[in-house]
Amino acid sequence: MPENPKLAWLRAEAAKLPLQPGVYIMKDAQHTIIYIGKAKQLRNRVGQYFARAAKHPPKVEKMVEHVDHFDYIIVDSEFEALVLESSLIKQHKPKYNILLKDDKGYHYLRVSLNELYPRITVCHAKDKRDDGATYLGPYTSSYLVREAADEACKAFRLAVCNRRLPQDIGKDRPCLNYHIGQCSGPCANRISQQEYHESAENAFAFLKGGNAGATAEMTRKMHEAAENLEFEKAARYRDTIAILSRIAARPKVVDAALEDADVIALAQLTGRACFQVFSIREHRLTDREEFLLDGVEPEDAPALRAEFLQSYYSMRETVPHVVLLDALPEDAALLERFLSQKAGRKVTLRVPQKGEGLEFVRMAENNAVHKLQNSLNRTDRSWKAVGELAVLLGLPDPPHLIESYDISNTAGSDMVAAMVVFRDGRPDKSRLRRFKIQTLADQDDPAAMAEVVERSLRRRLPDGDRPPDEKFGELPDLILLDGGKTQVAAVRRVLDSLGLSIPLFGMVKDSRHRTRAIEAGGREIAIQANRSVFTLVSSIQEEVHRAAIGYHHVSRAKSSLSMKLTQIPGIGKERAALLLREFKTLAGIRRASVEELAAVKGMTRPAAEAVYAAFEHDDPAPPAE
């Protein structure tokens, strides 16, 4: 097959390039820039695109097909090439470069320090103006941004009303916020313009630099005011410090070792990729973003990470001290230098090997994988079955997370339960949870079901100073109980008491223990006519039943072993549990010497001798392997 003349010409042109660092600019027949890249040696890098029989990823292959000609710019170093490449990409937004949208859905904190009476407000990216105010951001979470603005205004007693200042000063009495100590009352001239502006500057420092620095500065000013006998001013600083202390005492998500960092992880599947970004500021997880990219292959990962980092931080106003990654990008040292120059200080790219850093990288990886799976699986049969189930049950949206519960016991003894989770119609094995019934002595399946569901849900809800248990997972979109109307009624009362409106139904079985229908508030919804829904619900019911039965068997076996041990003089339930934890089985205990038995925490020499003697009269121990 004859070679494409255009490709041969491009290869010849590439061979004329110098072996120097630079930026190459690919253009199509309409002279539109379609790709911009950097190179340590222009001739070698550009020549790779047009080499004979070159194998490129689909995205690069498509780009090469559209290249009509290219330009280039020679620079003095590879680092200068990276800086220039970043600037040109931001300016021209080429089609085949990674372009992360930084407008839609983003919010900023606006601080109008250019005004006599500054305000702190929240604005959408599209409303950002060159108006002399200072903007912090962008942030993806509007809730977190509004919470930060509210905290700052309350802590530093800034006005949040609609009164115009200084025009409206003295025209009316101060509003309720002044009387409850959340505003300094500039509208009624209760604070000087200079003091109010100083408070706004302190609030800005708090938003930009965090709680610790603001508290230290307020403490210094409080002592200074007290020494100058300005006791009213000192009291205001004292009140501000108290508010800042309450803010700092709120539950934190991250260990103190992670103070200022971004955590970035990549997941790839079937030509698609997802980057997950967690932003950690002042020990707290403050923001989360995710970016889906198409036309990428696993072997592109190092270059993909490099291009993503460059694009992501090019559209950010701030860069943290540390960026934690699941793997290092291509040209990591060069990127570190690029980010350090942007930040005006040292920035480190690091792949953590242990500790909380590794835990957060794994959490970011997990979120990236799930986001990717969700984006790809919503057209498969599992997701279709979830959609059909939602229609059948009258739900407004297909349930992303379905939780199911089942109880297992033997005549009221060894009562246990299990919870399984289906994510987008598929079992999520990592979310399996097992429970021992704690409040019932006799068999009462509805009461046991209510206890288990309440314990499970409460773990996901904040309680005073205790934050939600993130390891237990988010709240479900649908709960299916292995049981009928009595179980559903008992759990409904639990949901009402917790103030939750999660859709709740039961799974009813026939006489042969097969899924028959769904219980919905005293009426049954037939599902056998819908094959997809019937298969999904049957799978859920079988999965949760198997989990509950399996845990019940384990619990009974442990109880049986424990009962046998407690028949030995000097061995109660606690010592029996300690022995089983140490030696795992009766055979293991039987093989143990008196010294090994006595070495178990909580055991005494007489108790160890009693156990040894009891097993000496039992069946002989098998020879050690």
XYZ file of C-alpha atoms in Angstrom:
625
model
C 0.000 0.000 0.000
C 1.553 3.352 -1.049
C 2.346 5.816 1.725
C 0.227 8.896 2.270
C 2.100 11.778 0.544
C 1.075 14.209 3.266
C 2.584 11.953 5.959
C 5.829 11.614 3.989
C 6.040 15.391 3.590
C 5.398 15.958 7.337
C 8.114 13.423 8.190
C 10.550 15.213 5.885
C 9.684 18.550 7.503
C 10.188 17.067 10.966
C 13.647 15.853 9.933
C 14.621 19.491 9.341
C 13.904 20.484 12.955
C 16.817 21.186 15.321
C 17.832 18.863 18.157
C 16.976 21.578 20.677
C 14.241 22.094 23.293
C 11.085 23.798 22.130
C 7.344 23.814 21.613
C 5.652 22.357 18.513
C 2.249 23.577 17.289
C 0.161 21.218 15.139
C -2.340 22.846 12.748
C -5.031 21.538 10.411
C -5.794 22.620 6.825
C -7.769 25.620 8.100
C -4.696 26.799 10.079
C -6.484 26.021 13.356
C -4.199 24.928 16.192
C -5.259 21.396 17.166
C -2.398 20.339 19.470
C 0.503 21.941 21.354
C 3.361 19.952 22.888
C 6.819 20.408 24.374
C 9.999 18.561 23.456
C 13.483 18.106 24.822
C 14.633 17.596 21.208
C 12.158 18.903 18.632
C 13.350 16.758 15.709
C 13.010 13.453 17.595
C 9.702 14.239 19.314
C 7.853 15.600 16.276
C 9.304 12.898 14.028
C 7.703 10.196 16.221
C 4.237 11.346 15.160
C 4.922 10.781 11.440
C 7.264 7.760 11.525
C 6.516 4.841 9.156
C 4.298 2.160 10.743
C 4.080 4.190 13.965
C 1.500 2.850 16.431
C -0.299 5.584 18.328
C -3.194 5.569 20.841
C -6.572 6.293 19.181
C -6.629 9.929 20.295
C -3.113 10.629 18.912
C -3.886 8.688 15.718
C -6.905 10.888 15.113
C -4.893 14.042 15.766
C -2.151 12.986 13.305
C -4.805 12.369 10.618
C -5.856 16.027 10.876
C -2.356 17.586 10.923
C -1.723 19.628 7.763
C 1.410 21.460 8.894
C 3.172 22.537 12.105
C 5.093 25.436 13.591
C 7.674 25.423 16.350
C 9.383 27.744 18.826
C 12.932 27.067 20.031
C 13.731 27.817 23.689
C 16.825 27.451 25.870
C 15.701 24.583 28.127
C 13.086 21.887 28.590
C 11.693 23.827 31.554
C 11.161 26.930 29.395
C 9.400 24.675 26.891
C 7.032 23.456 29.629
C 6.216 27.014 30.749
C 5.618 28.171 27.167
C 3.531 25.088 26.350
C 1.311 25.727 29.372
C 0.814 29.371 28.388
C -0.005 28.560 24.738
C -2.472 25.789 25.691
C -4.279 28.163 28.027
C -4.407 30.801 25.260
C -5.435 28.652 22.263
C -7.284 25.693 23.896
C -6.336 23.123 21.215
C -8.826 20.354 20.534
C -6.509 17.404 21.279
C -4.886 18.719 24.478
C -6.435 17.934 27.862
C -8.726 20.876 28.503
C -10.312 20.951 31.970
C -13.323 23.209 32.264
C -12.912 25.677 35.095
C -16.093 27.722 34.763
C -19.198 25.556 34.909
C -20.119 24.654 38.458
C -17.269 26.551 40.162
C -17.611 29.136 42.908
C -15.398 31.832 44.366
C -15.169 33.682 47.672
C -15.296 37.403 46.908
C -13.691 39.754 49.463
C -14.142 43.458 48.619
C -11.176 44.915 50.523
C -11.164 47.760 47.973
C -14.321 49.170 49.636
C -14.575 51.263 52.818
C -16.807 48.579 54.386
C -15.733 45.288 52.808
C -18.075 42.342 52.343
C -17.447 38.616 51.990
C -19.783 36.973 49.482
C -19.980 33.888 47.273
C -20.185 34.209 43.503
C -20.411 31.804 40.586
C -17.501 31.635 38.154
C -19.563 33.299 35.429
C -20.126 36.293 37.736
C -16.433 36.850 38.495
C -15.441 40.390 37.494
C -12.316 42.502 37.307
C -13.792 44.905 39.884
C -10.902 45.381 42.293
C -12.168 42.784 44.756
C -10.099 39.744 45.730
C -11.389 36.317 44.654
C -10.418 33.061 46.369
C -11.014 29.844 44.490
C -12.291 28.272 42.382
C -14.114 25.667 44.490
C -16.424 22.942 43.253
C -18.526 22.662 46.420
C -20.917 25.595 46.779
C -21.899 24.309 50.239
C -18.315 24.427 51.564
C -17.759 27.880 50.068
C -20.930 29.274 51.631
C -20.056 27.646 54.952
C -16.598 29.264 54.865
C -18.081 32.699 54.079
C -20.650 32.297 56.861
C -17.982 31.233 59.395
C -15.752 34.188 58.501
C -18.563 36.749 58.691
C -19.779 35.436 62.064
C -16.303 35.110 63.566
C -15.243 38.636 62.575
C -18.727 40.174 62.929
C -19.010 41.438 59.357
C -22.254 42.741 57.874
C -24.273 40.357 55.701
C -27.387 42.527 55.257
C -28.385 44.471 52.134
C -27.765 47.932 53.605
C -25.428 50.184 51.603
C -22.429 51.392 53.534
C -21.495 54.129 54.270
C -24.622 55.662 52.657
C -27.088 54.019 55.095
C -25.132 54.610 58.314
C -27.414 56.005 61.012
C -30.637 55.688 58.985
C -32.042 52.822 61.016
C -31.463 50.663 64.071
C -29.045 47.733 63.764
C -30.607 44.421 62.738
C -30.957 41.200 64.725
C -27.440 40.018 63.828
C -25.997 42.884 65.878
C -28.073 42.008 68.937
C -27.035 38.337 68.861
C -23.358 39.224 68.512
C -22.897 38.241 64.857
C -22.386 41.754 63.464
C -20.415 44.744 64.759
C -23.162 47.169 63.699
C -21.436 49.443 61.167
C -24.877 50.574 59.927
C -25.520 52.179 63.329
C -21.979 53.535 63.674
C -21.209 51.092 66.517
C -17.716 50.486 65.079
C -15.336 52.828 63.295
C -14.621 52.429 59.604
C -10.960 51.706 60.370
C -11.782 48.965 62.906
C -14.335 47.395 60.562
C -11.841 47.337 57.689
C -9.279 45.734 60.001
C -11.824 43.022 60.883
C -12.409 42.371 57.184
C -8.660 42.060 56.611
C -8.468 39.547 59.472
C -11.360 37.600 57.966
C -9.562 37.525 54.625
C -6.414 36.237 56.345
C -8.531 33.566 58.041
C -10.028 32.417 54.724
C -6.666 32.449 52.953
C -4.318 31.189 55.649
C -6.499 29.126 57.953
C -7.556 29.092 61.573
C -4.198 28.794 63.344
C -2.679 31.980 61.929
C -5.859 34.008 62.480
C -6.147 32.836 66.112
C -2.516 33.747 66.840
C -2.980 37.227 65.357
C -6.214 37.814 67.300
C -4.525 36.728 70.537
C -1.668 39.169 69.936
C -4.084 42.028 69.292
C -6.191 41.130 72.347
C -3.146 41.383 74.653
C -2.080 44.629 72.957
C -5.547 46.170 73.456
C -5.622 45.067 77.103
C -2.196 46.625 77.752
C -3.492 49.884 76.234
C -6.543 49.678 78.555
C -8.847 49.285 75.513
C -10.917 46.647 77.264
C -13.920 46.808 74.934
C -11.693 46.138 71.923
C -9.905 43.351 73.824
C -13.280 41.773 74.593
C -14.187 41.774 70.898
C -10.919 40.003 70.095
C -11.635 37.533 72.897
C -15.070 36.737 71.445
C -13.543 36.265 67.979
C -10.937 33.866 69.382
C -13.712 31.875 71.065
C -15.571 31.517 67.768
C -12.394 30.499 65.945
C -11.735 27.896 68.645
C -15.212 26.424 68.143
C -14.602 26.254 64.394
C -11.260 24.520 64.965
C -12.899 22.015 67.333
C -15.267 20.734 64.654
C -14.650 17.182 63.458
C -11.717 16.934 61.070
C -11.451 14.451 58.242
C -7.678 14.342 57.904
C -4.839 13.590 60.324
C -2.728 16.554 61.418
C 0.192 15.374 59.289
C -1.747 16.349 56.145
C -2.149 20.095 56.529
C -1.951 21.482 52.987
C -2.072 18.958 50.154
C -3.901 17.761 47.070
C -4.485 14.044 46.579
C -4.789 12.954 42.926
C -5.452 9.448 41.605
C -6.141 8.044 38.138
C -8.419 5.185 37.075
C -8.556 3.839 33.500
C -10.990 1.465 31.831
C -11.917 0.648 28.211
C -10.392 3.752 26.660
C -11.678 6.099 29.334
C -9.978 7.711 32.331
C -11.052 9.479 35.513
C -8.912 11.750 37.673
C -10.113 12.228 41.255
C -8.786 15.240 43.206
C -9.146 15.765 46.975
C -8.103 19.171 48.335
C -6.909 19.220 51.945
C -6.502 22.582 53.619
C -5.729 23.142 57.316
C -6.186 19.449 58.139
C -9.621 19.203 56.537
C -10.949 17.816 53.288
C -12.331 21.025 51.789
C -13.038 20.162 48.154
C -13.354 17.278 45.736
C -13.295 17.206 41.946
C -13.441 14.544 39.266
C -12.560 14.718 35.576
C -13.539 12.160 32.916
C -11.387 11.864 29.787
C -11.958 9.815 26.627
C -9.640 8.165 24.097
C -6.812 7.204 26.450
C -4.954 3.914 26.886
C -3.253 2.381 29.975
C 0.230 2.834 28.495
C -0.443 6.594 28.287
C -0.734 6.911 32.098
C 2.607 8.687 32.880
C 2.145 11.234 30.072
C -1.553 11.569 30.933
C -0.745 12.396 34.554
C 1.788 15.004 33.460
C -0.633 16.664 31.052
C -3.422 16.599 33.641
C -1.284 18.178 36.375
C -0.121 20.890 34.017
C -3.651 21.681 32.859
C -5.226 21.427 36.329
C -2.827 23.794 38.072
C -2.741 26.205 35.157
C -6.371 27.015 35.935
C -5.807 27.241 39.713
C -4.798 30.349 41.597
C -3.060 28.429 44.381
C -0.897 25.308 44.557
C -0.495 23.319 47.815
C 2.852 22.444 49.379
C 2.452 18.747 48.530
C 0.674 16.848 45.754
C 0.154 13.187 46.677
C -0.186 10.870 43.678
C -0.909 7.214 43.000
C 2.112 7.189 40.636
C 4.622 9.753 39.430
C 3.955 11.531 36.131
C 6.268 11.818 33.175
C 8.946 14.482 33.757
C 8.096 14.674 37.481
C 11.123 16.851 38.360
C 10.239 19.296 35.584
C 6.634 19.531 36.804
C 7.787 20.097 40.383
C 9.845 23.051 39.173
C 6.919 24.374 37.123
C 4.501 24.159 40.102
C 7.080 25.643 42.501
C 7.522 28.637 40.200
C 3.753 29.141 40.040
C 3.383 28.849 43.834
C 6.430 30.995 44.630
C 7.751 28.269 46.994
C 8.754 24.623 46.998
C 6.071 22.192 45.775
C 6.663 18.449 46.099
C 5.158 15.629 44.030
C 5.107 12.455 46.134
C 3.786 8.895 46.008
C 3.105 7.959 49.675
C 4.058 4.456 50.800
C 2.361 4.394 54.216
C 0.287 6.375 56.702
C -2.662 8.671 56.151
C -1.235 9.889 52.843
C -1.466 6.385 51.402
C -4.964 5.978 52.861
C -6.162 9.112 51.086
C -4.555 8.113 47.804
C -6.385 4.784 48.025
C -9.628 6.605 48.825
C -9.117 8.830 45.774
C -8.375 5.744 43.642
C -11.540 4.067 44.914
C -13.647 7.125 44.101
C -12.084 7.398 40.636
C -12.796 3.724 39.918
C -16.408 3.997 41.034
C -16.966 7.175 39.032
C -15.506 5.487 35.967
C -17.591 2.352 36.444
C -20.733 4.407 36.878
C -20.029 6.370 33.707
C -19.526 3.158 31.730
C -22.086 0.800 33.272
C -25.245 2.862 33.064
C -26.106 1.286 29.729
C -25.556 -2.349 30.755
C -28.187 -4.855 31.862
C -27.571 -4.337 35.582
C -28.247 -0.628 35.329
C -31.298 -1.207 33.120
C -32.695 -3.563 35.772
C -32.181 -0.867 38.428
C -34.043 1.621 36.231
C -36.936 -0.796 35.720
C -37.044 -1.462 39.478
C -37.304 2.297 40.109
C -40.257 2.544 37.710
C -41.962 -0.455 39.347
C -41.546 0.988 42.853
C -42.466 4.529 41.812
C -39.053 6.025 42.671
C -38.104 9.380 41.095
C -34.601 8.163 40.099
C -32.850 4.806 39.737
C -31.264 3.894 43.106
C -27.485 4.082 42.823
C -26.974 2.264 46.166
C -29.313 -0.482 47.379
C -28.879 -1.877 50.903
C -30.430 -5.169 51.975
C -30.709 -6.748 55.455
C -31.480 -10.265 56.725
C -31.687 -11.895 60.180
C -30.504 -15.416 61.023
C -30.848 -17.417 64.265
C -31.584 -20.863 65.684
C -34.701 -20.786 67.875
C -33.744 -17.350 69.128
C -30.136 -18.184 69.987
C -27.012 -16.794 68.320
C -29.054 -14.082 66.593
C -27.057 -12.304 63.895
C -27.715 -10.161 60.831
C -26.005 -9.164 57.599
C -26.117 -6.139 55.318
C -25.151 -6.273 51.649
C -24.902 -3.407 49.172
C -25.603 -3.395 45.449
C -24.069 -0.499 43.534
C -25.702 0.196 40.168
C -27.231 -3.271 40.222
C -24.043 -5.133 41.095
C -22.866 -6.430 44.483
C -20.278 -4.274 46.240
C -18.395 -6.860 48.323
C -16.425 -4.182 50.185
C -19.635 -2.910 51.805
C -20.672 -6.227 53.411
C -21.383 -5.718 57.137
C -22.250 -8.262 59.871
C -24.042 -7.617 63.159
C -24.681 -9.453 66.415
C -28.080 -8.712 67.924
C -27.420 -6.897 71.192
C -30.775 -5.965 72.745
C -32.915 -9.135 72.431
C -32.859 -12.335 74.485
C -35.723 -14.068 72.607
C -36.508 -14.429 68.925
C -38.208 -11.336 67.482
C -37.276 -10.858 63.827
C -38.966 -7.438 63.331
C -37.347 -6.013 66.479
C -33.972 -7.511 65.491
C -34.293 -6.012 62.003
C -35.145 -2.602 63.488
C -32.120 -2.756 65.811
C -29.698 -3.639 63.020
C -30.949 -1.027 60.544
C -30.891 1.667 63.240
C -27.303 0.803 64.231
C -26.268 0.780 60.588
C -27.851 4.130 59.732
C -26.724 5.899 62.892
C -23.118 5.144 61.946
C -23.650 7.329 58.868
C -25.186 10.267 60.787
C -23.353 12.894 62.894
C -23.972 12.676 66.630
C -22.853 15.678 68.663
C -19.079 15.922 68.293
C -18.892 12.527 66.581
C -18.683 12.827 62.781
C -20.298 10.288 60.419
C -18.345 7.047 60.026
C -17.012 7.425 56.468
C -15.686 3.861 56.440
C -19.249 2.603 56.865
C -20.263 4.258 53.597
C -22.814 6.761 52.403
C -26.560 6.437 53.011
C -28.433 4.198 50.564
C -30.950 5.285 47.938
C -33.142 2.246 48.644
C -33.474 -0.321 51.468
C -34.781 -3.839 50.782
C -35.492 -6.076 53.798
C -35.631 -9.854 53.647
C -39.098 -9.967 55.214
C -42.707 -8.907 54.999
C -44.905 -6.109 56.318
C -44.032 -6.549 60.026
C -40.323 -6.062 59.338
C -41.056 -3.140 57.013
C -43.306 -1.493 59.625
C -40.666 -1.883 62.364
C -37.906 -0.360 60.225
C -40.227 2.404 58.991
C -40.487 3.603 62.591
C -36.696 3.683 62.779
C -36.430 5.826 59.631
C -39.079 8.215 60.957
C -37.276 8.565 64.307
C -34.018 9.377 62.498
C -35.707 11.863 60.159
C -34.727 9.893 57.048
C -36.892 9.501 53.941
C -35.131 6.536 52.336
C -37.475 4.358 50.208
C -38.129 1.091 52.094
C -39.581 -2.200 50.857
C -39.588 -5.877 51.814
C -38.707 -8.934 49.730
C -41.375 -11.661 50.099
C -40.628 -15.359 49.504
C -42.927 -18.198 48.521
C -43.349 -21.550 50.297
C -40.210 -22.884 48.606
C -38.109 -19.938 49.836
C -37.947 -18.255 46.429
C -38.461 -14.559 45.749
C -42.129 -13.920 45.007
C -42.966 -10.213 45.349
C -42.063 -6.884 46.933
C -43.861 -5.729 50.072
C -44.909 -2.078 49.845
C -46.808 -0.780 52.864
C -49.297 -3.628 53.214
C -49.614 -4.417 49.505
C -47.512 -6.669 47.322
C -45.970 -5.712 43.994
C -45.578 -8.683 41.659
C -42.166 -8.847 39.981
C -42.126 -12.251 38.258
C -43.476 -10.777 35.012
C -40.433 -8.486 34.740
C -37.456 -10.741 34.158
C -34.773 -8.080 34.771
C -36.282 -6.872 38.050
C -37.014 -10.434 39.207
C -33.389 -11.456 38.554
C -32.024 -8.372 40.342
C -34.230 -8.718 43.442
C -33.611 -12.485 43.610
C -29.857 -11.850 43.457
C -30.086 -9.301 46.264
C -32.183 -11.622 48.420
C -29.868 -14.595 47.835
C -26.768 -12.512 48.536
C -28.005 -11.126 51.858
C -29.446 -14.510 52.939
C -26.152 -16.254 52.183
C -24.221 -13.605 54.136
C -26.523 -13.868 57.177
C -26.524 -17.699 57.180
C -22.742 -17.816 56.782
C -22.210 -15.476 59.712
C -24.717 -17.440 61.799
C -22.814 -20.691 61.188
C -19.551 -19.041 62.232
C -21.206 -17.589 65.345
C -22.729 -20.952 66.332
C -19.415 -22.731 65.838
C -17.649 -20.219 68.093
C -20.400 -20.524 70.713
C -20.142 -24.304 70.639
C -16.370 -24.210 71.088
C -16.700 -21.626 73.824
C -19.303 -23.747 75.689
C -16.974 -26.761 75.593
C -14.139 -24.692 77.057
C -16.285 -23.110 79.784
C -16.981 -26.595 81.161
C -13.324 -26.698 82.281
C -12.818 -25.440 85.878
C -11.417 -21.905 85.950
C -12.393 -21.115 82.332
C -15.184 -18.599 81.816
C -16.450 -16.930 78.652
C -13.659 -14.349 78.584
C -10.834 -16.863 78.957
C -12.495 -19.151 76.416
C -12.633 -16.293 73.922
C -8.965 -15.430 74.578
C -7.890 -19.032 74.018
C -9.839 -19.306 70.764
C -8.454 -15.998 69.566
C -4.911 -17.220 70.219
C -5.134 -20.857 69.015
C -8.076 -20.559 66.566
C -9.459 -24.107 67.092
C -9.842 -26.823 69.774
C -7.161 -28.801 67.951
C -4.819 -25.851 68.341
C -5.576 -25.618 72.056
C -5.114 -29.379 72.406
C -1.634 -29.176 70.839
C -0.528 -26.320 73.134
C 1.771 -26.923 76.092
C 1.019 -25.683 79.616
C 3.600 -22.920 79.123
C 1.955 -21.793 75.863
C -1.489 -21.819 77.479
C -0.271 -19.860 80.507
C 1.373 -17.266 78.229
C -2.036 -16.200 76.865
C -3.077 -12.847 78.292
C -5.631 -13.321 81.081
C -4.657 -16.927 81.802
C -3.127 -18.185 85.056
C -0.902 -21.223 85.589
C -3.648 -23.225 87.403
C -6.155 -22.423 84.612
C -3.615 -23.462 81.962
C -2.962 -26.751 83.782
C -6.721 -27.372 83.992
C -7.113 -26.878 80.232
C -4.121 -29.096 79.505
C -5.432 -31.804 81.816
C -8.913 -31.640 80.249
C -7.537 -32.220 76.761
C -5.080 -34.889 77.975
C -8.158 -37.005 78.800
C -9.810 -36.124 75.472
C -8.988 -37.722 72.150
C -5.245 -37.794 71.542
C -3.878 -34.834 69.609
C -2.762 -35.491 66.023
C 0.965 -35.274 65.403
C 2.241 -31.804 64.562
C 2.828 -31.201 60.884
